[in-house]
Coordinates of C-alpha atoms and ligand atoms in Angstrom, one line a residue:
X1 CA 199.2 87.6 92.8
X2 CA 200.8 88.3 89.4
X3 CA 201.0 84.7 87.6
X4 CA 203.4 85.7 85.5
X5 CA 205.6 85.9 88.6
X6 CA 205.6 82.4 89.0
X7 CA 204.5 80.1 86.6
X8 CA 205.7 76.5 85.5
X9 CA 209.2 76.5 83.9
X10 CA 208.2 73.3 82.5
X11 CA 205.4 71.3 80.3
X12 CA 204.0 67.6 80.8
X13 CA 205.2 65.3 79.0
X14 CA 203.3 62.1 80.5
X15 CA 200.4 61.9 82.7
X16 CA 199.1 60.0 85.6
X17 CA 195.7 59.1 85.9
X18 CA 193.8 59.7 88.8
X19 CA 190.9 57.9 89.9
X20 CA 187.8 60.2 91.4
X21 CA 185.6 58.8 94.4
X22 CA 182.2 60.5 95.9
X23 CA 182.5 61.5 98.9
X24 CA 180.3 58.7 100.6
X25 CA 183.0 56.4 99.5
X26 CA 185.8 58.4 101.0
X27 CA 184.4 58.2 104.2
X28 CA 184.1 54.3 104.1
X29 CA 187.8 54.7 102.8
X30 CA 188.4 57.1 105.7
X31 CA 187.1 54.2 108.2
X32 CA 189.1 51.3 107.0
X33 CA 192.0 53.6 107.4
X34 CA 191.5 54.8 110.8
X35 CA 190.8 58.4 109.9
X36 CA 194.3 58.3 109.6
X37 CA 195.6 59.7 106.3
X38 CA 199.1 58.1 106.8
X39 CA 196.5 54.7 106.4
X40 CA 194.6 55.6 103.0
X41 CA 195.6 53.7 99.6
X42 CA 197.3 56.3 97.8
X43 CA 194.5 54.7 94.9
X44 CA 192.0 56.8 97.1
X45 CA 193.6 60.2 97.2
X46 CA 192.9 62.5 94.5
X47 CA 195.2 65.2 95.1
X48 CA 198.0 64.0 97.5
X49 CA 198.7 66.7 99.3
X50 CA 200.5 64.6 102.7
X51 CA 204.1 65.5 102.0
X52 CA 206.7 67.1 99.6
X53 CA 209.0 63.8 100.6
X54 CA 209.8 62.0 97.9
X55 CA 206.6 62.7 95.6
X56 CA 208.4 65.3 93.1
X57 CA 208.3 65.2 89.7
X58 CA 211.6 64.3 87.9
X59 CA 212.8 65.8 85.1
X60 CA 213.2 64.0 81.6
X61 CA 217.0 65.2 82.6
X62 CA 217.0 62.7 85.8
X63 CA 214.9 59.7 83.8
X64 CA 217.8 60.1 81.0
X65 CA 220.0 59.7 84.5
X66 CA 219.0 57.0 85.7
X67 CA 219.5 54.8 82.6
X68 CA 223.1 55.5 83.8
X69 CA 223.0 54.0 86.6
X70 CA 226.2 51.9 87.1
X71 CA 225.3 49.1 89.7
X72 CA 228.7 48.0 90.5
X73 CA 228.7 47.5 94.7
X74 CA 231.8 49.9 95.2
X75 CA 232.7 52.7 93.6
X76 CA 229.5 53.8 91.3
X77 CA 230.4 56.6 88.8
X78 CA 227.5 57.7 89.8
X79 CA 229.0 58.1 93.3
X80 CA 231.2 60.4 92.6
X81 CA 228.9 62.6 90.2
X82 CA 227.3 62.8 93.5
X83 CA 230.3 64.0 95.5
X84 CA 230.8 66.2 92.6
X85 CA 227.1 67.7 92.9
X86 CA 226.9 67.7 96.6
X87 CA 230.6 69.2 96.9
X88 CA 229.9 71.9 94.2
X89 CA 226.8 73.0 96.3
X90 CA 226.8 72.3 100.1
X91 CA 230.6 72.5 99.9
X92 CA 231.3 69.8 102.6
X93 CA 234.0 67.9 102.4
X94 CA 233.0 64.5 102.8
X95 CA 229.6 62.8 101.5
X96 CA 228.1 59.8 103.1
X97 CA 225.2 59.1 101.2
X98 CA 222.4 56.9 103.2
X99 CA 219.0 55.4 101.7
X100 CA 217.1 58.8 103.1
X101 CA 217.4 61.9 105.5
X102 CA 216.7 59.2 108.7
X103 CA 219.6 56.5 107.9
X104 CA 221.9 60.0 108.0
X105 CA 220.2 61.1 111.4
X106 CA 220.6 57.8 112.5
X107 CA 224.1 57.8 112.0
X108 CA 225.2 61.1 113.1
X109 CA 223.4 60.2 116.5
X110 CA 224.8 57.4 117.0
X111 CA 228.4 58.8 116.4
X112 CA 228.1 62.0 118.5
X113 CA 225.0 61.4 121.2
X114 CA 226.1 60.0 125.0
X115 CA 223.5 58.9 127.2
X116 CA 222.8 61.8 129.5
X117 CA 223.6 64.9 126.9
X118 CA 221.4 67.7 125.6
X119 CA 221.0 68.0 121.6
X120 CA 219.6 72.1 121.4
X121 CA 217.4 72.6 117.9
X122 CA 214.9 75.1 116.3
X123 CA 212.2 73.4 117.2
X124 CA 212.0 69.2 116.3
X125 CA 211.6 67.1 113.1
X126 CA 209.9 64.0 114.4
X127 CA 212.9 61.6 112.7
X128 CA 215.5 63.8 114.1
X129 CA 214.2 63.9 117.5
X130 CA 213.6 60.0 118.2
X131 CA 217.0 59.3 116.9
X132 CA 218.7 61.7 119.3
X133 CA 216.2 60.5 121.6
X134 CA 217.3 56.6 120.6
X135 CA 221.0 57.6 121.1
X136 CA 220.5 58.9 125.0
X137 CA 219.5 62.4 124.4
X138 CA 217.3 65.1 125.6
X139 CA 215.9 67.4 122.3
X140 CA 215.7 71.4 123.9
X141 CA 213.8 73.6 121.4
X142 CA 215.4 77.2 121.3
X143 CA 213.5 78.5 118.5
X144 CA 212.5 81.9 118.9
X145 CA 209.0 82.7 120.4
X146 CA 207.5 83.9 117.0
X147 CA 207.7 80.2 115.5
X148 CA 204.9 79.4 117.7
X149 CA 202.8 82.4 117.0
X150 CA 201.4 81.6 113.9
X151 CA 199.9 85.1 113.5
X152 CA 203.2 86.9 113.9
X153 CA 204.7 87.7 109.8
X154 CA 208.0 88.4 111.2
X155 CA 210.6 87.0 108.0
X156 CA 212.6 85.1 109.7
X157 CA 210.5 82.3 111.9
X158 CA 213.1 79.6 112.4
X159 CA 215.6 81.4 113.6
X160 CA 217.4 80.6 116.7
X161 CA 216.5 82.6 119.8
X162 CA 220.4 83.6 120.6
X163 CA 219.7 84.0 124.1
X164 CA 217.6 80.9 124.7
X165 CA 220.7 79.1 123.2
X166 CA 223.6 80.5 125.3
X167 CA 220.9 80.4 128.8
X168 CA 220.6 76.4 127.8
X169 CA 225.1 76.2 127.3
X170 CA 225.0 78.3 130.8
X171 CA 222.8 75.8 132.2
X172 CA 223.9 72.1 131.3
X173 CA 227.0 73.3 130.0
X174 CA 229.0 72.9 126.6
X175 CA 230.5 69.2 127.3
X176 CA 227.1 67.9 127.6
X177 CA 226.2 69.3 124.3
X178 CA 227.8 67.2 121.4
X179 CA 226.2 69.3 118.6
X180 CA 223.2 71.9 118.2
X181 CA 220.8 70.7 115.0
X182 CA 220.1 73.2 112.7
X183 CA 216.9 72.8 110.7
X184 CA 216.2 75.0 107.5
X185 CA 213.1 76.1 106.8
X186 CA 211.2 74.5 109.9
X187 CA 209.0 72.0 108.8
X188 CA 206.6 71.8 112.2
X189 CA 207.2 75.4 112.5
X190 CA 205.4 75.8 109.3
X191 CA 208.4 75.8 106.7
X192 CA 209.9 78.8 108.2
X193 CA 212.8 79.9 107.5
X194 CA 216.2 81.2 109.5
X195 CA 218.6 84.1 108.3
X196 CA 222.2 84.0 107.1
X197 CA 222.8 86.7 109.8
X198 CA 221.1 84.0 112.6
X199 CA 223.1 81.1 111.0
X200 CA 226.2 83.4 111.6
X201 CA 225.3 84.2 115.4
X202 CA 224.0 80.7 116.1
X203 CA 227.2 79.0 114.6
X204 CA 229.6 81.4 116.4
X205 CA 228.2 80.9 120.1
X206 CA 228.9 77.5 119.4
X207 CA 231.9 76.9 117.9
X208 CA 233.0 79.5 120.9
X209 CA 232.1 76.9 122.8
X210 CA 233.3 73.7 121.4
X211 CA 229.9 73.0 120.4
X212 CA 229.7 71.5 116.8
X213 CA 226.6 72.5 114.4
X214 CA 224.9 70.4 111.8
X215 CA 222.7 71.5 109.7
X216 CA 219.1 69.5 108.4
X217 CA 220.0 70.8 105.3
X218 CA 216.6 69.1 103.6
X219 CA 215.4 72.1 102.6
X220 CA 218.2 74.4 102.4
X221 CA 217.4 75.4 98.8
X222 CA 213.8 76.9 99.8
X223 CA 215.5 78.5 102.6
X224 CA 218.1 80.3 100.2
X225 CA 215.5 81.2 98.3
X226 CA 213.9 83.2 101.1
X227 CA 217.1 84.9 102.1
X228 CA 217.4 85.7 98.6
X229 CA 213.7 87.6 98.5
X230 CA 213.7 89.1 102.4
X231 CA 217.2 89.6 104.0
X232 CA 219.4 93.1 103.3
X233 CA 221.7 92.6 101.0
X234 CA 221.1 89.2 99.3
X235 CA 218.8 90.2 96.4
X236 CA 220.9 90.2 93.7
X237 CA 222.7 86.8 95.0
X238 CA 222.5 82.9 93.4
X239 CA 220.6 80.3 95.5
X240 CA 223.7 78.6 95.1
X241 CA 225.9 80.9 96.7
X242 CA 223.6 81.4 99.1
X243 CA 223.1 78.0 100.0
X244 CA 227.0 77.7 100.1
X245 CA 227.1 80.4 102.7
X246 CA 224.6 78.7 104.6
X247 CA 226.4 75.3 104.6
X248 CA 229.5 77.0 105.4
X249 CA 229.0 78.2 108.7
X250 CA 228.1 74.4 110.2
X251 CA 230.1 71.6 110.5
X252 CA 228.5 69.2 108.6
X253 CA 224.6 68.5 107.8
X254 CA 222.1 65.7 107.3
X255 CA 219.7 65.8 104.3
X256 CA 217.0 63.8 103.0
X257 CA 216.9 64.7 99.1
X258 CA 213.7 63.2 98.9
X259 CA 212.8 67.3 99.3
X260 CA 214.8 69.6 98.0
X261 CA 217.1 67.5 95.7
X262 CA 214.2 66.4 93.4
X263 CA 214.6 62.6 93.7
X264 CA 211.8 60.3 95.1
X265 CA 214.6 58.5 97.3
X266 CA 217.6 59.4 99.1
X267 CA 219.7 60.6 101.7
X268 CA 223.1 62.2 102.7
X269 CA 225.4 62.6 105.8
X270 CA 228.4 65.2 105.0
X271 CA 231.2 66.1 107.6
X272 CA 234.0 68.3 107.1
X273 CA 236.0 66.2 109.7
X274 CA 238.2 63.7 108.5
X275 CA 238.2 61.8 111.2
X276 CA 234.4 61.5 112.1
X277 CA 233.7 60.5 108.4
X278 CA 236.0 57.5 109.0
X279 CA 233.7 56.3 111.8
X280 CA 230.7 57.6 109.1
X281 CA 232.0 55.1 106.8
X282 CA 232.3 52.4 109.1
X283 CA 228.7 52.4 110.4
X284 CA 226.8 52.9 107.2
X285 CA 228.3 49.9 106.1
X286 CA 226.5 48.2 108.7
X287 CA 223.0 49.7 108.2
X288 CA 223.1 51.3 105.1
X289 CA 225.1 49.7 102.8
X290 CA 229.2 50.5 101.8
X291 CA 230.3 53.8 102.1
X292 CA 229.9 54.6 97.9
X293 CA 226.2 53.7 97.8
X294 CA 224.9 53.7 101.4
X295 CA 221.2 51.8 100.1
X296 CA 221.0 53.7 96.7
X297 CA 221.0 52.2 93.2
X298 CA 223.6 53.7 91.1
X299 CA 220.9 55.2 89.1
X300 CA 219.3 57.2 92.0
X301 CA 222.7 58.8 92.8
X302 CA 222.8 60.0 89.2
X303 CA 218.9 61.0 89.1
X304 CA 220.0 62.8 93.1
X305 CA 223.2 64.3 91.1
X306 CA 221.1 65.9 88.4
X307 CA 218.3 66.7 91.1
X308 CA 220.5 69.3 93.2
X309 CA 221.9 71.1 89.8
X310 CA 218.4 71.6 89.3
X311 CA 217.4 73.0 92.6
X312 CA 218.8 75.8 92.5
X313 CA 218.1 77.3 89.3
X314 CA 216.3 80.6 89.9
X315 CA 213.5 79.6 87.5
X316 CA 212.3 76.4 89.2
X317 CA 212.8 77.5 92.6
X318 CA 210.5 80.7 92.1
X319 CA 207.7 78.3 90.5
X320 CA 208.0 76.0 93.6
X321 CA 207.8 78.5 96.3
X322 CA 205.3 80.8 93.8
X323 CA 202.6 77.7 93.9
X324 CA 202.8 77.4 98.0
X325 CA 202.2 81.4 98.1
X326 CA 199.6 81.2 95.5
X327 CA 197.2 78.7 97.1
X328 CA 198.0 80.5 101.0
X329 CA 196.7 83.1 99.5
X330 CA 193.8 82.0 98.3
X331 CA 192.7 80.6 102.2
X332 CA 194.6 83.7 103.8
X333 CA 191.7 86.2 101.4
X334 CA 189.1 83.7 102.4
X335 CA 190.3 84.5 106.2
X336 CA 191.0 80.5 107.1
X337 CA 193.5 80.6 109.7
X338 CA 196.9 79.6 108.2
X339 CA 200.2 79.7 109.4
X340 CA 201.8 83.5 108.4
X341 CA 204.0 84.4 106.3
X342 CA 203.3 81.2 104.1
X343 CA 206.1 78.7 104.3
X344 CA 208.4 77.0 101.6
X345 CA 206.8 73.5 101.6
X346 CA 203.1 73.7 102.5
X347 CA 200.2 75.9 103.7
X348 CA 199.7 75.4 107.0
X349 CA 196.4 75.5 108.6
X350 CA 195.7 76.5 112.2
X351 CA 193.3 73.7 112.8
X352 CA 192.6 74.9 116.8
X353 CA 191.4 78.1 115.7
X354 CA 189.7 76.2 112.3
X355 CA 187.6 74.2 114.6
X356 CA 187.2 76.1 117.7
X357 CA 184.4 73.6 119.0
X358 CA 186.8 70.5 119.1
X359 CA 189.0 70.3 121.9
X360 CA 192.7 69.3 121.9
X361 CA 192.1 66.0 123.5
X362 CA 189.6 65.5 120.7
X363 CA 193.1 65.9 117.8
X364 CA 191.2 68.8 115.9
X365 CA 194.3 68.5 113.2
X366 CA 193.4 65.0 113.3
X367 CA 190.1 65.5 112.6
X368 CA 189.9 68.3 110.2
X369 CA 192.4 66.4 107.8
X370 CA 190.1 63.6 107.6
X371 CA 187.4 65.9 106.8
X372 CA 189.3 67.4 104.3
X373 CA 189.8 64.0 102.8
X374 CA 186.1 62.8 103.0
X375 CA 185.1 66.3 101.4
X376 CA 187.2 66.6 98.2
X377 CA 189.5 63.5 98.4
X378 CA 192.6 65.8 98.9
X379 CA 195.1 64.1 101.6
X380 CA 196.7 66.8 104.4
X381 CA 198.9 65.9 107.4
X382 CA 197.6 66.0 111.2
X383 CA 201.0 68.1 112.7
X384 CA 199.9 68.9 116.0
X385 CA 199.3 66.5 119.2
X386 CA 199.3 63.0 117.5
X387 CA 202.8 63.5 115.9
X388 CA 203.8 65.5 119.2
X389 CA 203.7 62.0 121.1
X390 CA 203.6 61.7 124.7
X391 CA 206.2 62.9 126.9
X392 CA 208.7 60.7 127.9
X393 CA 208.7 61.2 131.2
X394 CA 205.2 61.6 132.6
X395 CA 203.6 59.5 129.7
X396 CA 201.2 62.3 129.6
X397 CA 200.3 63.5 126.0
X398 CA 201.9 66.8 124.7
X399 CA 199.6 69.0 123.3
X400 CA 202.2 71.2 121.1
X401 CA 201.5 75.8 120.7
X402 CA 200.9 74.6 117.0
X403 CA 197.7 72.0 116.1
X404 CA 198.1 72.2 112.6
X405 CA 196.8 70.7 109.1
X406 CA 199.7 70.9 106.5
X407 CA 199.0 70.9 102.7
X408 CA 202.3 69.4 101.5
X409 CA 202.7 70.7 97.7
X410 CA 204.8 68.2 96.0
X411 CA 207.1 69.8 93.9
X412 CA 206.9 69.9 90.1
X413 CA 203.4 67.7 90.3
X414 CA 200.0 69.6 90.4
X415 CA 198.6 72.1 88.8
X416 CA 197.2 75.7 89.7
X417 CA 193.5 74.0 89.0
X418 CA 194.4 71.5 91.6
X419 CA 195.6 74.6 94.2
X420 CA 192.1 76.1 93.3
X421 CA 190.3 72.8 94.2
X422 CA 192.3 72.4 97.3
X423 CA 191.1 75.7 98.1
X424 CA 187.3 75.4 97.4
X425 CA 187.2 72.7 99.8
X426 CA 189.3 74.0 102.8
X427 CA 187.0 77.0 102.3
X428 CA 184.1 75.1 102.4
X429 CA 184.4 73.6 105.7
X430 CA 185.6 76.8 107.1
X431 CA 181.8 77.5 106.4
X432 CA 180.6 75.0 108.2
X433 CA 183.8 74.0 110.5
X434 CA 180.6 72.4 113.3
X435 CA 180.4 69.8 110.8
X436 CA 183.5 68.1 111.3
X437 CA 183.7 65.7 114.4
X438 CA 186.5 65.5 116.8
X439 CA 188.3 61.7 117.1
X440 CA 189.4 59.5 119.8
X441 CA 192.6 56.8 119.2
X442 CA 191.3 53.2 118.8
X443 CA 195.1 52.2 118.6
X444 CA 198.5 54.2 119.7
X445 CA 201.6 52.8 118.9
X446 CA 204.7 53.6 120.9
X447 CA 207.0 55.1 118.1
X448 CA 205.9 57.9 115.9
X449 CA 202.3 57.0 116.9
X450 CA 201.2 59.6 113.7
X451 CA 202.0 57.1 110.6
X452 CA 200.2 54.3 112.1
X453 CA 197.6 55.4 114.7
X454 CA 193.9 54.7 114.4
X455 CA 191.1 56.4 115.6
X456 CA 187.0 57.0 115.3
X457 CA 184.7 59.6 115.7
X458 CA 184.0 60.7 119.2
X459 CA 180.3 60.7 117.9
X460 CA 178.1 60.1 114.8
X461 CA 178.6 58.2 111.7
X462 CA 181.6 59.7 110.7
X463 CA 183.9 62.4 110.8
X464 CA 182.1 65.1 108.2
X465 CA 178.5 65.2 109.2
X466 CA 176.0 64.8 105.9
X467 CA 178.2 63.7 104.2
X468 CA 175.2 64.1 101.2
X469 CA 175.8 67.9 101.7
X470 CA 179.4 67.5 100.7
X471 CA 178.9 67.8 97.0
X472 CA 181.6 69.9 96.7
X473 CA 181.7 69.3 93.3
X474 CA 185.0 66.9 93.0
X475 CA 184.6 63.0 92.4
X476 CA 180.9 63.4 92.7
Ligands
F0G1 N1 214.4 66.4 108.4 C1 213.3 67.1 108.0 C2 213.2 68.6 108.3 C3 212.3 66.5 107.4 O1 211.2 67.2 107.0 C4 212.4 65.1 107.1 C5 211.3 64.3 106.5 C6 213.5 64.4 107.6 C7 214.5 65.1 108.2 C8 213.7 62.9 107.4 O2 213.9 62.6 106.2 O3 212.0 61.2 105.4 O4 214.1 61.2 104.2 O5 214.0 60.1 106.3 N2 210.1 64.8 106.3 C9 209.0 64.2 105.7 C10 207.8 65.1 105.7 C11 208.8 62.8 106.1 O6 206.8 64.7 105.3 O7 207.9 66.2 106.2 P1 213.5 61.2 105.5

């Protein structure tokens, strides 16, 4: 790949140290945690690779911000910069902002959801899912098929299988659908993303039906960004028309700007309805906070503000999804099965194909991203049975098409060196992948069992045999 294509827009202007470990003491760090990455001491991880949410960089443009924050309880100036930003870019009429993308999931639930009803999606977000869940409903996927083919490069992976859809309104029928959750660029589907022509078609068999659609707008700007680079016609468009288009078609949309909007916390409900953003403003005064700071400071709304103007600027945007690309394609030459066509947010490793010897009742995402750990210090994400639960009927555990590790690239925070070491190590397992030991759970908690489940090795010591042989050359 052509650098030039993608480098930083930016310099650094302060630095945070990091401390290195060998990797003897990353497995007894791995131990006390469970060989649970969720569990680590983010003092242990030396490149932190477990989500894009809420770990960007901030400009000096947003630090400057927040130093206007104005803390008054109602009606923060730096409210209605917010509106301002939010309007000026998503377009909807009314903002509700909420402490992150959850508090806005929770409340859209709880305001639309009736015990008994169907909420159709392409494919889940864990968050989204229990609150709609939480609420009374049943989640039905109707992603199209080649989301879960992680082989196939078709563009447009999130889209919304059309037919799938309009079998599911046939079935249940319309009444006992209260709105159909629109995710951009699918985060368990690999940061896939889903056309302005599918957005169109999705939003019309809906609305003919009296179906509403809200969009999971978290990372809405990536997802312009690939409409901009792969769909007819859209080339020589702004992200910020794009994203406008994309917003418009949908009748509201839930967001956590922890992503895309640049800011290390915050969240947003909009609605174009008047009357359902009365209700909106009602309940986040009960969980949130009142309706002109929903569990924000002053100065995060200003630092969110400055965040979304940024987003969408062709530069940065190119940089961010540039990085992703460049480090897929450093495991995709090395032949590591990864997720294809690299996604917005992360490389995505195919962990079941990675470690063909551990079987899904073994958690090989679980596994390998614990390995990954004890071998370079680098932190990934099990998304694959663990954070797929158990289903709710049978108690049984679900074992999801997709066991996946996902490398989570912060935005605006590491370095092509630190994409190169990444690299090294996931390649070097994939050498060796009989060195890494499947896992068993020593504790399972009922809720998103992921952030706080703890395991041990089926077998052995630990999870990367010889550890001694792991000189990989970081920390050591
Ligand atoms: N929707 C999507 C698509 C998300 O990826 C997330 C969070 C949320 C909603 C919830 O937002 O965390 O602000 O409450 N994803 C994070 C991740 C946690 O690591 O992928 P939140």
């Amino acid at each position: 790949m052509n650098r030039r294509t993608w480098a930083e827009p930016f310099k650094i202007k302060m630095v945070e140290p990091l401390r290195m470990m060998s990797p003897q003491e990353r497995e007894r760090a791995a131990r006390a945690a469970g060989y649970n990455t969720f569990l680590l001491k983010s003092e242990e991880v030396y490149i932190d690779l477990l989500t894009d949410s809420g770990t960007s960089a901030m400009s000096d443009r947003q630090w400057a911000g927040l130093m206007l924050g104005d803390e008054a309880y109602a009606g923060s100036a730096n409210y209605y910069h917010l509106e301002e930003a939010v309007r000026g870019h998503y377009g909807y009429k009314h903002l509700i902002p909420t402490h992150q993308g959850r508090g806005a999931e929770h409340l859209l639930s709880r305001m639309l959801i009736k015990p008994g009803d169907v909420v159709p999606g392409n494919m889940y977000f864990t968050t989204t899912r229990a609150h709609q869940e939480l609420a009374g409903a049943r989640f039905v996927d109707v992603i199209c098929d080649e989301a879960h083919d992680p082989l196939d490069e078709s563009p447009f992976k999130g889209n919304v299988d059309v037919t799938k859809l309009r079998a599911l309104i046939d079935r249940v029928g319309a009444k006992k659908i209260p709105y159909l959750c629109l995710q951009c660029c699918v985060n368990m589907a690999g940061g896939q993303p889903i056309s302005l022509e599918n957005i169109r078609a999705t939003s019309e068999l809906c609305h003919a039906h009296g179906i509403r659609v809200m969009l999971d707008a978290t990372r809405a700007v990536e997802n312009a960004y690939f409409i901009q680079q792969r769909e007819p016609g859209c080339s020589r468009r702004s992200i910020r028309d794009i994203l406008l288009e994309t917003c418009s078609y949908t009748d509201g949309c839930t967001n956590s700007a922890k992503k895309d909007c640049l800011v290390n916390i915050g969240g947003f409900l909009c609605v174009n309805d008047d009357e359902l953003a009365e209700e909106a403003r009602n309940l986040v005064v009960l969980f949130e906070g009142l309706h002109t700071y929903g569990g924000l400071a002053g100065r995060d709304m200003e630092a969110m503000a400055i965040g979304i103007g940024e987003s969408v600027q062709q530069d940065h945007i190119r940089a961010r999804i540039g990085q992703v690309e460049y480090l897929g394609d450093l495991l995709h030459r090395a032949g590591v099965p990864i997720i294809r066509p690299v996604g917005g947010h992360g490389v995505f490793i195919d962990a079941a194909r990675f470690l063909p010897h551990v079987p899904r009742d073994q958690f090989p995402a679980q596994a390998l991203a614990a390995a990954l750990y004890v071998d370079s210090g680098v932190r990934a994400m099990e998304r694959g049975g663990v954070s797929a639960g158990r289903n709710p009927d049978t108690g049984q555990n679900i074992f999801p098409a997709l066991e996946l590790v996902r490398l989570t690239i912060p935005r605006r925070v590491y370095t092509q060196a630190h994409m190169d070491v990444t690299a090294e190590s996931v390649i070097s397992l994939f050498k060796e992948p009989e060195r890494v030991v499947g896992l068993r759970f020593t504790s399972e908690p009922k809720y998103l069992r992921f952030f706080q489940a703890r395991f041990e090795p089926v077998e052995g010591e630990g999870v990367l045999r010889s550890v001694a042989r792991a000189a990989s050359g970081v920390g050591v």
